[in-house]
Coordinates of C-alpha atoms and ligand atoms in Angstrom, one line a residue:
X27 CA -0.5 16.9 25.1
X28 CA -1.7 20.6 24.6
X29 CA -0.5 23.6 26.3
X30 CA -2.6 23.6 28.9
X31 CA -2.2 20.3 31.3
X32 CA -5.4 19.0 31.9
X33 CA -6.2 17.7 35.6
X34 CA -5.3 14.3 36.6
X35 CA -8.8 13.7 37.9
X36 CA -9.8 15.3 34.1
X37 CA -7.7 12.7 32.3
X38 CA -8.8 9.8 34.9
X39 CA -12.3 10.4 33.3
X40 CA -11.1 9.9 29.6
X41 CA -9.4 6.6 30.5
X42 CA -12.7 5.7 32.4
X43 CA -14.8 6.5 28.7
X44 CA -12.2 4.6 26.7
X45 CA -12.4 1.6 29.4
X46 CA -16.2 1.3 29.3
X47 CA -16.5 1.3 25.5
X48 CA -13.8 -1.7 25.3
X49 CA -16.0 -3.5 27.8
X50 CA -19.1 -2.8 25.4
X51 CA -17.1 -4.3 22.5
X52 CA -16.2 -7.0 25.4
X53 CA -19.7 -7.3 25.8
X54 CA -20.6 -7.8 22.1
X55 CA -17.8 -10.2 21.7
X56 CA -19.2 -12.6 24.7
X57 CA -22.5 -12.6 23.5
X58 CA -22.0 -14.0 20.3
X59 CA -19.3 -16.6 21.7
X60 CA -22.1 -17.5 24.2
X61 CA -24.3 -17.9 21.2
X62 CA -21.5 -20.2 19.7
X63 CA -21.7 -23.0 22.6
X64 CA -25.3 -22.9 23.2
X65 CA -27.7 -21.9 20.6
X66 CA -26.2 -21.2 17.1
X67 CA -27.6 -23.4 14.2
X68 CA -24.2 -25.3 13.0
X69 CA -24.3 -24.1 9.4
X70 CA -23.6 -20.4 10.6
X71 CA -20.4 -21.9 12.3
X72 CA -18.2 -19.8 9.3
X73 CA -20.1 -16.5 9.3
X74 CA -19.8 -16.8 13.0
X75 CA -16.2 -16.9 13.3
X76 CA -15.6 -14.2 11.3
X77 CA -17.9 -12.1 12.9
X78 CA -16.0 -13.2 16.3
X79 CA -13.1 -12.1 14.7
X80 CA -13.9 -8.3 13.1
X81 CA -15.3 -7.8 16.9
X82 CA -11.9 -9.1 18.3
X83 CA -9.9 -6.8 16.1
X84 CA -12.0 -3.7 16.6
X85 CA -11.6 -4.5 20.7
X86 CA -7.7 -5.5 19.9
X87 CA -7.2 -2.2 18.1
X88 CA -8.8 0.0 20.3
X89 CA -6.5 -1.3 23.1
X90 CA -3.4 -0.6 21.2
X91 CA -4.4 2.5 20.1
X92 CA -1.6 5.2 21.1
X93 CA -4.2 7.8 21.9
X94 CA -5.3 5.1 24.6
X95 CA -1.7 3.9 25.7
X96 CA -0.4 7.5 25.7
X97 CA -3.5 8.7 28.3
X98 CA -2.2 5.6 30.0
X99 CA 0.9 6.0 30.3
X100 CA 0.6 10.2 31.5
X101 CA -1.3 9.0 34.7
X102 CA 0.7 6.6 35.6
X103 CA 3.0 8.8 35.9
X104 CA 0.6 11.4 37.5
X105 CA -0.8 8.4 40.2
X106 CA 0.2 10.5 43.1
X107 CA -2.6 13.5 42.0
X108 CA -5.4 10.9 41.4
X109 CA -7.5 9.2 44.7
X110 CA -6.1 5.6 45.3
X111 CA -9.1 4.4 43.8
X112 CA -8.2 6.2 40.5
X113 CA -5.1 4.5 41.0
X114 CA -6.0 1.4 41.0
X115 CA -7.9 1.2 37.6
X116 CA -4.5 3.5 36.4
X117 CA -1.9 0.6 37.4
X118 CA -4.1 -2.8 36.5
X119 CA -4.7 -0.7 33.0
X120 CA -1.2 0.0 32.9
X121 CA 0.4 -3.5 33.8
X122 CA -1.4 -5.3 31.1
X123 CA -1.3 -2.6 28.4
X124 CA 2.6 -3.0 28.8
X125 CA 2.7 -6.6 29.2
X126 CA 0.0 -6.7 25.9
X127 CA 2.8 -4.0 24.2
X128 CA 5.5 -6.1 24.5
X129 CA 4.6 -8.2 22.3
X130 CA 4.9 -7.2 18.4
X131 CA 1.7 -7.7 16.5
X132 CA 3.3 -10.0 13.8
X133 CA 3.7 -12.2 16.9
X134 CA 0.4 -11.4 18.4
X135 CA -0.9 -13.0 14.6
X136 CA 1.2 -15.9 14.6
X137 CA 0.5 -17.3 18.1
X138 CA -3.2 -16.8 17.5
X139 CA -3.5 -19.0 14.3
X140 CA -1.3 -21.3 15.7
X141 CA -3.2 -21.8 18.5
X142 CA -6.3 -22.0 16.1
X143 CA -4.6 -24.8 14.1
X144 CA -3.5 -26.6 17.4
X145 CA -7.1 -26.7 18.7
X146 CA -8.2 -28.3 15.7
X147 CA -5.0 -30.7 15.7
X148 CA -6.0 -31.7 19.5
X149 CA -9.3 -33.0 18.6
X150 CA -8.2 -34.9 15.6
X151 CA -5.7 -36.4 17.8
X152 CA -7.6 -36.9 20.9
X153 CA -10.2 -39.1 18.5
X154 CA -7.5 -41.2 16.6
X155 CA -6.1 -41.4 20.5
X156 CA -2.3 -40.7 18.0
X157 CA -0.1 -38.4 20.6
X158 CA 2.0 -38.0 17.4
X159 CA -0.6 -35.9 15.5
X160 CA -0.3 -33.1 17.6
X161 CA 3.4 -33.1 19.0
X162 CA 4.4 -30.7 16.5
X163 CA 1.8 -28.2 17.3
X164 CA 2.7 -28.6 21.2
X165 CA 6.4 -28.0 20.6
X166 CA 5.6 -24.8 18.2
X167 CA 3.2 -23.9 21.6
X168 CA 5.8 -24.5 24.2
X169 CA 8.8 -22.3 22.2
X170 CA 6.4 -19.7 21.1
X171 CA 5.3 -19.2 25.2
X172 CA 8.6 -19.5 25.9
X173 CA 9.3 -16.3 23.2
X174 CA 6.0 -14.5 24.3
X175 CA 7.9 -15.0 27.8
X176 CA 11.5 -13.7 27.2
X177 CA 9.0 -10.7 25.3
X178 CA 7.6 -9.5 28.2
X179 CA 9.9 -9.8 30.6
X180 CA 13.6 -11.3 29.8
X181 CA 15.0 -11.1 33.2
X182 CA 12.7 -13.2 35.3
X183 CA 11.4 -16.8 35.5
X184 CA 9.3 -17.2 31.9
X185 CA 7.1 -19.6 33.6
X186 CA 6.4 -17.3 36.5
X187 CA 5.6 -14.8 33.5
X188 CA 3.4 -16.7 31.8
X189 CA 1.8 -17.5 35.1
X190 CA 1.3 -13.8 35.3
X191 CA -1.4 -13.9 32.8
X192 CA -3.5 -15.7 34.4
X193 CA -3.0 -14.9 38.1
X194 CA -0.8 -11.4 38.6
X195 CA 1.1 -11.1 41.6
X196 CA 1.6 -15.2 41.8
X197 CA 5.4 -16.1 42.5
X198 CA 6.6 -19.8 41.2
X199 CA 8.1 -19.8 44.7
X200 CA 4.9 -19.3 46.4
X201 CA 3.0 -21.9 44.3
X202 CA 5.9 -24.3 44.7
X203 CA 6.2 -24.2 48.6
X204 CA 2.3 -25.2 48.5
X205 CA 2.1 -27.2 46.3
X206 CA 5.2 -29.2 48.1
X207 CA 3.1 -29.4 50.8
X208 CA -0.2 -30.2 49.2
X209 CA 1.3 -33.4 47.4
X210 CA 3.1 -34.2 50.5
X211 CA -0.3 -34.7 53.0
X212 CA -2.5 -35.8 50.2
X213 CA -0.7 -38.4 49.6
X214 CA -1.5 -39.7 52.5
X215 CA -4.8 -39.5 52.2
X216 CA -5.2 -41.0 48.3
X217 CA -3.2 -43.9 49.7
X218 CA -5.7 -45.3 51.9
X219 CA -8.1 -45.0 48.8
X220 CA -9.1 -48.7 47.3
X221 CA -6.8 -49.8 44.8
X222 CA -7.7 -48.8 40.9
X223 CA -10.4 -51.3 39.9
X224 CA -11.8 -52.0 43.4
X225 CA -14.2 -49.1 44.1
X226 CA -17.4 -47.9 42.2
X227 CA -19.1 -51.2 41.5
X228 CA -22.7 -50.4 42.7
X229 CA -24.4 -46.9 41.5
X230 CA -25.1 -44.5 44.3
X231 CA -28.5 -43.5 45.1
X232 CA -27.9 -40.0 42.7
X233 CA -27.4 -42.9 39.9
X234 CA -30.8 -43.6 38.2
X235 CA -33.5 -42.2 36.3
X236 CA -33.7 -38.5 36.5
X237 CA -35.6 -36.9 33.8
X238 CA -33.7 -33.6 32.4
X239 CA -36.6 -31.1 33.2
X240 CA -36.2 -32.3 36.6
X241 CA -33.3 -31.6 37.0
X242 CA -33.9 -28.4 35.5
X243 CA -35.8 -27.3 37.9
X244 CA -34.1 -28.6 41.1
X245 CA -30.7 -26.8 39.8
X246 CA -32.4 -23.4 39.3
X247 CA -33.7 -23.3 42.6
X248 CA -31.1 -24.6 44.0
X249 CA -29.3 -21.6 42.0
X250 CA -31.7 -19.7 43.1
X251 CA -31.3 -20.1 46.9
X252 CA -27.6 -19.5 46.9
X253 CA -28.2 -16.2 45.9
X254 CA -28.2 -16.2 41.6
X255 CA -29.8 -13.2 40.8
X256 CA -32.0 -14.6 37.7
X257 CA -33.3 -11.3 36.6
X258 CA -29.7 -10.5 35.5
X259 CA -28.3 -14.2 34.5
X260 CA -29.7 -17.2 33.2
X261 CA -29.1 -21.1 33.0
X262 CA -28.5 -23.0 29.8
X263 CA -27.0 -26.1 28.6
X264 CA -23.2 -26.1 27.1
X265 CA -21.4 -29.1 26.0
X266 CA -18.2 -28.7 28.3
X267 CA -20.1 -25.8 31.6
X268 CA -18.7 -22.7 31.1
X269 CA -20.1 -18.9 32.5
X270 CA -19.8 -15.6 30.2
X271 CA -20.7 -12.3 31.5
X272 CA -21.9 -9.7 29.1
X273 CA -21.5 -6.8 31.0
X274 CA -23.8 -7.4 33.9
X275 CA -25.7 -10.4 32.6
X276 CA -24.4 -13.2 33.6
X277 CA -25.2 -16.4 31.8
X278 CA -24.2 -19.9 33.4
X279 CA -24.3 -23.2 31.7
X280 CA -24.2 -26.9 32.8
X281 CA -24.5 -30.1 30.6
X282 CA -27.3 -32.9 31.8
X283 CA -26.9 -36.6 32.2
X284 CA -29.8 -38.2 32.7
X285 CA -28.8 -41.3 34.8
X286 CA -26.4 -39.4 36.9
X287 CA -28.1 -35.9 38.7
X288 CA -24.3 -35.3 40.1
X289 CA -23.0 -33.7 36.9
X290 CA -25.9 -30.8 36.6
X291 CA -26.6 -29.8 40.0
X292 CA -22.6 -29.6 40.4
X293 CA -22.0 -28.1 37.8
X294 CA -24.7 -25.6 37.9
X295 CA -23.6 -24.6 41.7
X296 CA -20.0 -24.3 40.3
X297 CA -20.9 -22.3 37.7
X298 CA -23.7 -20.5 39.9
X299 CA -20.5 -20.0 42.2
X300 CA -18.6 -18.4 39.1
X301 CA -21.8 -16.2 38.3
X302 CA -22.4 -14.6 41.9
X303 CA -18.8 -13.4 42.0
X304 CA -19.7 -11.9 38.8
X305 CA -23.2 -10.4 39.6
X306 CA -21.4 -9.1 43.0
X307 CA -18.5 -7.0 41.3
X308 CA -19.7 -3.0 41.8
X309 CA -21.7 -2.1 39.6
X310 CA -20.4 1.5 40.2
X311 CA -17.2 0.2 39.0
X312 CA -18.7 -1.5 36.1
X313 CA -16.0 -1.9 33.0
X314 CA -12.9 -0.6 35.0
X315 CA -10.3 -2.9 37.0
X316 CA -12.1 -2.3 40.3
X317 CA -15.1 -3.6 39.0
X318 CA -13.3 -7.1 38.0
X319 CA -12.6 -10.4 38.7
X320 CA -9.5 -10.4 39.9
X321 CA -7.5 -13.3 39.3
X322 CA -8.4 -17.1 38.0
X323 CA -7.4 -18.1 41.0
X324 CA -10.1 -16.0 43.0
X325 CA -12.7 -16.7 40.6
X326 CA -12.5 -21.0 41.2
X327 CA -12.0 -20.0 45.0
X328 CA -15.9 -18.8 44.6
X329 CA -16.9 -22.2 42.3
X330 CA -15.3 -24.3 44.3
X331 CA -16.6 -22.5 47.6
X332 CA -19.5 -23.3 46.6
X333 CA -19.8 -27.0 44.9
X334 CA -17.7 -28.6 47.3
X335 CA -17.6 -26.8 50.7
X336 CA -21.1 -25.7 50.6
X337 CA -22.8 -28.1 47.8
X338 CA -21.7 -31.4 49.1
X339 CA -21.7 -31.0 52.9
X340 CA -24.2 -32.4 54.7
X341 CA -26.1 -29.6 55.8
X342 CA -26.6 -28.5 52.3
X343 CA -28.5 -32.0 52.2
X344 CA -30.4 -31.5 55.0
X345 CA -31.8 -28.3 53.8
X346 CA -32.0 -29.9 50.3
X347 CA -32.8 -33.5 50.6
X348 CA -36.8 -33.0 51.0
X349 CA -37.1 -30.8 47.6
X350 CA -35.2 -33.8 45.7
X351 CA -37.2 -36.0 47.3
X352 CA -40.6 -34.6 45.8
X353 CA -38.8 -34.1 42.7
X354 CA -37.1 -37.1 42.1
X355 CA -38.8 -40.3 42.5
X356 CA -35.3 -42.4 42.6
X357 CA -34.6 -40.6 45.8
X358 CA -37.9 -41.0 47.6
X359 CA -36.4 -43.7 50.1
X360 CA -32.7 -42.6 49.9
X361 CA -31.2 -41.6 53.4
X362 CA -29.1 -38.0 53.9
X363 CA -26.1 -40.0 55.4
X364 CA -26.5 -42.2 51.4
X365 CA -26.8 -39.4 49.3
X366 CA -23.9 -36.9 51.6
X367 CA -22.1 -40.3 50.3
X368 CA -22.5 -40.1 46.9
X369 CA -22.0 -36.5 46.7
X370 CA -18.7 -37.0 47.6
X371 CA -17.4 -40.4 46.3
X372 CA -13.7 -40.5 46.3
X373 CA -11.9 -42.7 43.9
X374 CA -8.2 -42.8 41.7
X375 CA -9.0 -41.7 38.2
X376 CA -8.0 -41.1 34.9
X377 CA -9.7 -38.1 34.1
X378 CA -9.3 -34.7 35.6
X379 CA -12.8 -32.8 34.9
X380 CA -14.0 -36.3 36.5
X381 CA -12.1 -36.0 39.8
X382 CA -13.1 -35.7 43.1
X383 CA -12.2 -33.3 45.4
X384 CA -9.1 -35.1 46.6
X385 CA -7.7 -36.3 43.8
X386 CA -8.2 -33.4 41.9
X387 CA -5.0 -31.1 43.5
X388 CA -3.2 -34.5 42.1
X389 CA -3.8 -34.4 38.7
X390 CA -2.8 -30.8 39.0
X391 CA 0.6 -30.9 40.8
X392 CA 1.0 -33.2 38.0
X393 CA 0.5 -30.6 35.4
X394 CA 2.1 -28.0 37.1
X395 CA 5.5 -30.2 37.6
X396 CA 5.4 -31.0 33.8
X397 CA 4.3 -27.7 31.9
X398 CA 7.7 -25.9 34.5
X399 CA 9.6 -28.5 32.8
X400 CA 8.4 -28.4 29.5
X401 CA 9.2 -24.4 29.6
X402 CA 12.3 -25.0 31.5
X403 CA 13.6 -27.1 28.3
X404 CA 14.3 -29.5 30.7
X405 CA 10.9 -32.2 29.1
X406 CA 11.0 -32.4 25.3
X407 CA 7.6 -32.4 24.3
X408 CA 8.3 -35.9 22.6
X409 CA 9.2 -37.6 26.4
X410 CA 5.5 -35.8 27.8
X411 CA 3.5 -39.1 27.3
X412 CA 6.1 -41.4 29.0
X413 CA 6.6 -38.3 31.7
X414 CA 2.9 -38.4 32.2
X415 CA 2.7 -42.2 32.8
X416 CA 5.4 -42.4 35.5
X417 CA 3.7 -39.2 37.4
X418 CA 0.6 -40.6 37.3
X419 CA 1.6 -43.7 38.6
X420 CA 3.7 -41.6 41.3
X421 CA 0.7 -39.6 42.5
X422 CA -2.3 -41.4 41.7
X423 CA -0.9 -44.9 41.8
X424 CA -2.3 -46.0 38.3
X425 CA -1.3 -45.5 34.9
X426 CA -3.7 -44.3 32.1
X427 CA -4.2 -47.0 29.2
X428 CA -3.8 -44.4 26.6
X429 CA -3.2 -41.2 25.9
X430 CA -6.9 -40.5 25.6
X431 CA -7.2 -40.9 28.8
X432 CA -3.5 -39.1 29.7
X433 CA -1.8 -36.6 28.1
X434 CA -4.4 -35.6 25.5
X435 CA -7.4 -35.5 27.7
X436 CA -7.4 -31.5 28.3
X437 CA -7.1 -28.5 25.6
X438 CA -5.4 -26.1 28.2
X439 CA -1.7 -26.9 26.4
X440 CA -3.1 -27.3 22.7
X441 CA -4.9 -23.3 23.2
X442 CA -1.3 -22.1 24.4
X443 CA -2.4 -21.9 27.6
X444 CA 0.4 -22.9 30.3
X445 CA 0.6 -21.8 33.7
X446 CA -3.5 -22.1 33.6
X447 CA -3.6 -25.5 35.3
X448 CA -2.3 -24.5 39.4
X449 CA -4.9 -21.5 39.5
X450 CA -7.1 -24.4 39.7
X451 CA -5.9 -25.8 43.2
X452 CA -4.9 -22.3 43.9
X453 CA -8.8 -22.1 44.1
X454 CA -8.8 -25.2 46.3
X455 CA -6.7 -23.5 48.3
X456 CA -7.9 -20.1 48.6
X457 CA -11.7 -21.5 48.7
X458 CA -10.9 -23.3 52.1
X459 CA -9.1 -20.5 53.5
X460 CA -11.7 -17.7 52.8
X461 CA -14.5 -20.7 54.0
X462 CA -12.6 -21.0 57.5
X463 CA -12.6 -17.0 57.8
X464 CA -15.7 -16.9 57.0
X465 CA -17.0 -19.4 59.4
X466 CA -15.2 -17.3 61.8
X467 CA -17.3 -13.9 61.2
X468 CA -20.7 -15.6 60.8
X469 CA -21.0 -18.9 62.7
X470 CA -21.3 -22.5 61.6
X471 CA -21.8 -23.2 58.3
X472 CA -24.0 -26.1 58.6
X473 CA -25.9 -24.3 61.0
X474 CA -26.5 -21.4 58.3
X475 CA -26.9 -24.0 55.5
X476 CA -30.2 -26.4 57.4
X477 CA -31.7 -23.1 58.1
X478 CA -31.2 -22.5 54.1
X479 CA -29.7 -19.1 54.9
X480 CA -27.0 -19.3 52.3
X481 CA -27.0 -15.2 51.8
X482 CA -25.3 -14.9 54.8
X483 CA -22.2 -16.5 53.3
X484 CA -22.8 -14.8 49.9
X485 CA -22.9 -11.6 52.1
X486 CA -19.2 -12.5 53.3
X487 CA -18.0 -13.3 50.4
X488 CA -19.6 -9.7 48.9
X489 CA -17.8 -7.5 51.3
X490 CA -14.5 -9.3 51.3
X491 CA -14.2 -10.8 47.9
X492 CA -16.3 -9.5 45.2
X493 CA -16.9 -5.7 45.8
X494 CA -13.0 -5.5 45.8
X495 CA -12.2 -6.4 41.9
X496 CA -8.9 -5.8 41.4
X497 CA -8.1 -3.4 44.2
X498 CA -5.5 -6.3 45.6
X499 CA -3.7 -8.4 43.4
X500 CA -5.2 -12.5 44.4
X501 CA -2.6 -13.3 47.3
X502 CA -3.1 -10.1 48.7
X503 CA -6.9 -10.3 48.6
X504 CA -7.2 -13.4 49.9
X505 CA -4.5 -12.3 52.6
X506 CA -6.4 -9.1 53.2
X507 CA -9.5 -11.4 54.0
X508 CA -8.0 -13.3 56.5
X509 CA -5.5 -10.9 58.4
X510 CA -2.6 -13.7 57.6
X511 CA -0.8 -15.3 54.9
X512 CA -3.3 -17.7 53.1
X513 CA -1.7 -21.2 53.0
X514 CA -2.9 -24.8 51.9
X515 CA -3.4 -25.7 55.5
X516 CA -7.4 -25.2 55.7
X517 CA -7.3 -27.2 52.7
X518 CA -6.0 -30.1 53.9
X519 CA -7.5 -30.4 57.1
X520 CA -11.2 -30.0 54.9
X521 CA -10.1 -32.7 52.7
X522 CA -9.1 -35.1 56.2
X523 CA -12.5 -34.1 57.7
X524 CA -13.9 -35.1 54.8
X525 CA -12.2 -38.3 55.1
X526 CA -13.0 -39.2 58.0
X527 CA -16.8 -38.2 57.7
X528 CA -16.9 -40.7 54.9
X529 CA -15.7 -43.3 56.8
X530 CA -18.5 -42.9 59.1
X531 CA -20.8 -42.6 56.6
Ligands
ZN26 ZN1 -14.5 -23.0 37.3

């Protein structure tokens, strides 16, 4: 520091120039990683990845820098001279600058190749369907979380800690009390489903022919009409959907099948989902904290919002049902109460990315039980197939015929990413919630959604999700939204509504 001290408000403005040019290099890095899934010619694949990875350093040292950490430090020491909103991009900055410090870079080095080597393990051993090629990998992954853990923060829970990276704020106790109650009363409800092998004989009436550039164009207006801003986004096609903002252009993917339209047009409103939140961050705010996402959980409580409460309710159909019709000739004849059907099928399955919206929170509780014990020492990562068998066939009432279809099916463990999985169903959770309080403000949904007037709900979800970034911390924003304690009651009582509409179907 020099010898004269500089105004808080002063130094608030050279974080804010150091914070914007990370998010450029940000920026730069997601553009060419979007490249990498959608367009780039396979033999660049090498030159590629080392591009990816000069850009990663550069943003990596600039993070770490001490000038950086130093001006970070000094105002968050200084947080009572800055305005609260100062404060807010001063204390996000600050909690992950430490939590990023605490680990040495040696460490940083060694967990990132072998997370690298992992990846490439998981597919090898996901093809040969041999649990065995990778089990040496996942054990290095679990005791290396375990140390990135006890790095950050020795004297508290290391799973709560790693859960921290991925939704701040979240308590293990929290999550477990929900969750508790989730598996509880859903339960119920996947135990009135038809037993494994008895359901999904005959094709729905979204089973057929429908030709890709169809479907095309039915997704991006139906992208369109929930409020995707396509002069500042686009839609392409991505092998496993995914949406990567570079800065404020916001590019969604979705991956076609052209006998089934269910997977684009729900994965396009998922993503689309994933993308408004993105285009509604403040653009004043663009680069710092407040002008983020704030937690994973948040961010799949907009997708899901929007693919299941919105995309496959009936009036969504109704407003819907005539443009399919003229553009899909398979659907000509089909009825609303056929195709609300289809859009929501419900059946015990193997596969999580392939679940419906009940079974889903299953195959997560699942996850979220095994990857506690895992870090908890209390599963070696040798028992994880056998573990996974016997909660399957707890939960779902079916066991997978290999590990293909079980344990190996997802990447989340093999990338070292553990306490990922519940901020799925946190999603679930906080997606019903924030639907109900919406509902509340602005009337019926299915009243809104026949009319087509789905702004009015992107509205909503502007002023009481999106323009706030990280100004609360996920619980506390979706609290904040609702004037109570979000809980997974609204969830549950969608998913038996749902149930029972089905059976009247
Ligand atoms: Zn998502």
């Amino acid at each position: 520091m020099g010898t004269t001290l500089q105004s808080a408000s002063d130094r608030y403005g050279q974080l804010v120039t150091h914070l914007h040019l990370q998010a450029d290099l940000a920026a730069a890095l997601h553009l060419l990683q979007w490249d990498q899934e959608t367009y780039m010619p396979a033999g660049v694949a090498g030159s590629r990845a080392r591009q990816i990875g000069t850009l990663a350093a550069a943003l990596h040292e600039r993070r770490t820098s001490p000038r950086f950490l130093d001006l970070v430090d000094e105002l968050a020491g200084r947080q009572t001279d800055l305005e609260s909103w100062q404060a807010v991009d001063v204390r996000e900055t600050k909690w992950r600058a430490d939590r990023q410090r605490a680990l040495e870079s040696d460490l940083v080095r060694e967990r990132s190749q072998l997370h690298a080597e992992a990846r490439g393990r998981w597919v090898e051993a996901r093809e040969a369907d041999d649990f065995e090629l990778l089990r040496p990998y996942l054990k290095r992954i679990v005791e290396m979380e375990q140390r990135v853990a006890r790095c950050i923060d020795a004297s508290r829970d290391p799973y709560e800690v790693l859960l921290e990276s991925y939704e701040p704020g979240m308590t293990v106790k929290a999550l477990e009390d929900c969750f508790e109650r989730l598996r509880t009363d859903l339960q119920g409800l996947v135990g009135a489903l038809p037993a494994a092998g008895e359901d999904g004989a005959t094709p729905t009436v979204l089973q057929g022919d429908f030709p890709l550039d169809s479907q095309r164009s039915f997704n991006t207006q139906v992208a369109r009409a929930i409020g995707f801003d396509f002069n500042k986004g686009r839609l392409d096609v991505a092998v496993h959907p995914f949406t990567m903002s570079i800065g404020d252009d916001v590019r969604l993917t979705t991956r076609y099948d052209q006998t089934d339209l269910r997977y684009s047009l729900y994965s396009t409103i998922h993503e689309a989902g994933h993308g408004l939140y993105e285009q509604g961050l403040d653009p004043e705010a663009h680069g710092l904290p407040r002008g983020t996402a704030c937690s994973l959980g948040v961010h799949e409580s907009q997708s899901r919002l929007w693919e299941n409460l919105v995309g496959r309710s009936t009036g969504f159909w109704e407003y819907f049902l005539p443009l399919a019709k003229t553009t899909f000739a398979p659907l000509q004849a089909a009825s609303l109460k056929a195709v609300v059907h289809a859009a929501n099928e419900t059946r015990r399955s193997f596969i999580r990315t392939e679940a419906d919206e009940l079974t889903y929170n299953l195959h997560i509780i699942l996850r979220f039980d095994l990857e506690r014990a895992l870090i908890a020492g209390q599963l070696a990562v040798a028992d994880l197939p056998e573990a996974w068998a016997a909660h399957m066939r707890q939960h779902l009432g079916i066991v997978p015929p290999s590990n293909r279809d079980g344990v190996l099916q997802d990447v989340h463990w093999a990338s070292g990413a553990i306490g990922y999985f519940p901020t799925y169903t946190l999603g679930n959770v906080y997606a019903a919630e924030l639907a109900t309080a919406a509902e509340h403000d602005i009337g019926s949904f299915h009243d809104l959604m026949v009319r087509g007037e789905f702004i009015e709900l992107l509205r909503w979800l502007r002023t009481h999700v999106h323009r706030l970034g990280q100004t609360y911390r996920g619980h506390a924003l979706v609290a904040a939204a609702l004037g109570r304690e979000p809980g997974p009651h609204a969830l549950v009582d969608h998913l038996e509504r749902k149930n029972r509409m089905m059976k009247e179907l």
